[in-house]
Tab-separated table of C-alpha atoms in Angstrom:
chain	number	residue	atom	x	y	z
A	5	UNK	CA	70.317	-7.863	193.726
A	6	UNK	CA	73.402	-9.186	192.659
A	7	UNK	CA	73.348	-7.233	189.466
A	8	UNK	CA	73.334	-4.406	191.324
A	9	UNK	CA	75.892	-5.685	193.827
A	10	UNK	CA	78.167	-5.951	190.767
A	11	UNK	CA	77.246	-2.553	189.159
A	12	UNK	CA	77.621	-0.416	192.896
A	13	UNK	CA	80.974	-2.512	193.921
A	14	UNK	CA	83.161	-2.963	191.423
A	15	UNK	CA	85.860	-4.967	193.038
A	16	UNK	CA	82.864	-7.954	194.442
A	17	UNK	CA	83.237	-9.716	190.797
A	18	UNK	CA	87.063	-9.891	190.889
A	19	UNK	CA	86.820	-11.106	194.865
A	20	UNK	CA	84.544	-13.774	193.717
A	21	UNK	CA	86.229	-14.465	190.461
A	22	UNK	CA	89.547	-15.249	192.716
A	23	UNK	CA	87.695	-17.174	195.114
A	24	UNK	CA	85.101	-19.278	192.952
A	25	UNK	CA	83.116	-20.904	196.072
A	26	UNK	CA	81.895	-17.570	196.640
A	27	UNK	CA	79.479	-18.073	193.788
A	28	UNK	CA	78.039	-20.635	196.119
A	29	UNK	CA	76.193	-18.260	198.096
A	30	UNK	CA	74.429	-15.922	195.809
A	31	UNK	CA	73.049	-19.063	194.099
A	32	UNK	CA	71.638	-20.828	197.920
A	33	UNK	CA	70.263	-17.221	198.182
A	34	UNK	CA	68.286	-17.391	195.023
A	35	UNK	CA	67.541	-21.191	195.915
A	36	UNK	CA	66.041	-19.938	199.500
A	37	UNK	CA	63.979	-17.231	198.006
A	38	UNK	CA	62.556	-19.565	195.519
A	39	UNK	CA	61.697	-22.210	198.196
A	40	UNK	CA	60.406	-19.863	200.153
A	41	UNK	CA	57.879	-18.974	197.575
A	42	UNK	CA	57.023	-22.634	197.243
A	43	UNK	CA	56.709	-23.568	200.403
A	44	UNK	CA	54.404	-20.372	201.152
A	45	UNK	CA	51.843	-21.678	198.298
A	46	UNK	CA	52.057	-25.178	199.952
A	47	UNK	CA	51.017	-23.660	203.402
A	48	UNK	CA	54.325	-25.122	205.111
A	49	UNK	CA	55.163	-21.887	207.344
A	50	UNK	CA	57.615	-23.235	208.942
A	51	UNK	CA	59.784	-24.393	206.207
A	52	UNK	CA	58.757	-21.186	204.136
A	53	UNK	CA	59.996	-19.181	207.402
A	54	UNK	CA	63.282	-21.274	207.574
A	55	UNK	CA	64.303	-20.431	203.806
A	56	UNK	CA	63.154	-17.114	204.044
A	57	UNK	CA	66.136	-16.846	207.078
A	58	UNK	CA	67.942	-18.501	204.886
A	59	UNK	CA	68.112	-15.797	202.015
A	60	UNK	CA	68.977	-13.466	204.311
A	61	UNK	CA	71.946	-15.191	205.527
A	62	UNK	CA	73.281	-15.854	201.904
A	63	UNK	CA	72.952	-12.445	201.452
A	64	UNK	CA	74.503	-11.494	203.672
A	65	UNK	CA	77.364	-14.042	203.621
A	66	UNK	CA	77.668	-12.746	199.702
A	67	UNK	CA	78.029	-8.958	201.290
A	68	UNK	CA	80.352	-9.980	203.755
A	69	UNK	CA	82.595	-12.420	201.827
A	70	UNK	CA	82.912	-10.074	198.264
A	71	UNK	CA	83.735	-7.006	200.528
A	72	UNK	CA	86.137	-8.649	202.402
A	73	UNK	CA	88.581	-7.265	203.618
A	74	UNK	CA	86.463	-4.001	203.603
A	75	UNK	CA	83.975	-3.101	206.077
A	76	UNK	CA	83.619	0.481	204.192
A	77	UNK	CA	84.941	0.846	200.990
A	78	UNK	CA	85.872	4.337	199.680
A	79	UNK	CA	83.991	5.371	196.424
A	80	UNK	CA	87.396	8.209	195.485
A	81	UNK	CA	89.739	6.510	197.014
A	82	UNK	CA	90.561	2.330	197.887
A	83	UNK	CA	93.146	3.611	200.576
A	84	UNK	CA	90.842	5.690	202.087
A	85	UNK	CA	88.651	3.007	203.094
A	86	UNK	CA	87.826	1.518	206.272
A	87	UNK	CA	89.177	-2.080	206.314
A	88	UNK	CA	88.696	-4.748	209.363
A	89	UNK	CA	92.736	-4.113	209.825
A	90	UNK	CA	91.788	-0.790	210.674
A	91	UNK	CA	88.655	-0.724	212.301
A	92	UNK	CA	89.662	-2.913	215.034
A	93	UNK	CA	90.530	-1.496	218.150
A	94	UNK	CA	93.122	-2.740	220.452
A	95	UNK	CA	93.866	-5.779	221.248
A	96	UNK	CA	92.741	-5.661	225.240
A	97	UNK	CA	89.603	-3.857	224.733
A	98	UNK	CA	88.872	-6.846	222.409
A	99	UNK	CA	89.187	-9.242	224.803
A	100	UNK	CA	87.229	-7.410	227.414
A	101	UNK	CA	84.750	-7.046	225.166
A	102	UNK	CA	84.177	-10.742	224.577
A	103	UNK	CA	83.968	-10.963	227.847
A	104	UNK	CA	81.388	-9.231	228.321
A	105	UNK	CA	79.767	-10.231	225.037
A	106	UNK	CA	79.290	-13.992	225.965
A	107	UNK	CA	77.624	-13.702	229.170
A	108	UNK	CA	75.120	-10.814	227.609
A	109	UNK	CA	74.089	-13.243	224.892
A	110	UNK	CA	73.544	-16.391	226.930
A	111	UNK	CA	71.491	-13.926	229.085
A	112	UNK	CA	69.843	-12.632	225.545
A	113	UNK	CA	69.362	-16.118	224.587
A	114	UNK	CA	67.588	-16.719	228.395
A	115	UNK	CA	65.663	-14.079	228.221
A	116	UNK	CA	64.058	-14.554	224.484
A	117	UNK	CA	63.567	-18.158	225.212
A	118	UNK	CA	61.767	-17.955	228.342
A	119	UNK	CA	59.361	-14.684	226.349
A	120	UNK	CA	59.023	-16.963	223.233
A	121	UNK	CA	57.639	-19.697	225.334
A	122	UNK	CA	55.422	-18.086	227.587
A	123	UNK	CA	53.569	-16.533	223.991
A	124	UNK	CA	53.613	-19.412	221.624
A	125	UNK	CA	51.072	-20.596	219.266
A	126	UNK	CA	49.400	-18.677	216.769
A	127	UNK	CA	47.341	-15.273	217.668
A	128	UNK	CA	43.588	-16.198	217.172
A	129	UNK	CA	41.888	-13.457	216.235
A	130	UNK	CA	38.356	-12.981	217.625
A	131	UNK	CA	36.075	-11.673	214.778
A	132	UNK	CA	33.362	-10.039	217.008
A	133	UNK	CA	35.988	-7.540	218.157
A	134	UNK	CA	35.915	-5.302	215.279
């Protein structure tokens, strides 16, 4: 993926060549995967479920951090493209907004707590139903 990463986005390689600890999280990306696959043959779901989330956070720090300052880059033109300078709206809608945005995700949080617990455990499956 990060072959093609390179290949699509030509300006990732020189972000992460100026900032070497960037290579850090490609490699726990391919580390995660790789455990994941372990752990899956060694019938440990929860740690196989754990570095699967795992991957996808590398990945997406890797995204994030070798596009960055980006959000959007412009394939004809660099100056056309949409940056986090630019994509931010004002400053008092942004505050409003996290205003807003922390008491919706503690309720979030609530909320998929509370359904998570009243439906653990695993599904049994009964076989005379099909």
């Amino acid at each position: 993926v990060t072959v093609f990463t390179f290949a699509i986005q030509p300006h990732v390689p020189a972000r992460m060549a100026a900032y070497p600890v960037l290579y850090v999280f490609p490699i726990l990306a391919v580390a995660a995967i790789l455990a994941n696959r372990w752990l899956t043959r060694k019938g440990q779901e929860l740690g196989a479920f754990l570095a699967s989330a795992g991957f996808l956070a590398f990945m997406l720090l890797t995204a994030v951090l070798g596009l960055y300052p980006n959000v959007l880059p412009a394939s004809n033109d660099p100056a056309l493209s949409l940056t986090i300078h630019n994509a931010a709206g004002p400053p008092y809608g942004l505050w409003v907004a996290i205003f807003w945005w922390v008491p919706g995700m503690i309720l979030v949080v609530i909320y998929t707590t509370f359904v998570y617990r009243q439906m653990r455990g695993k599904v049994q499956l009964d076989p005379d139903a099909y």
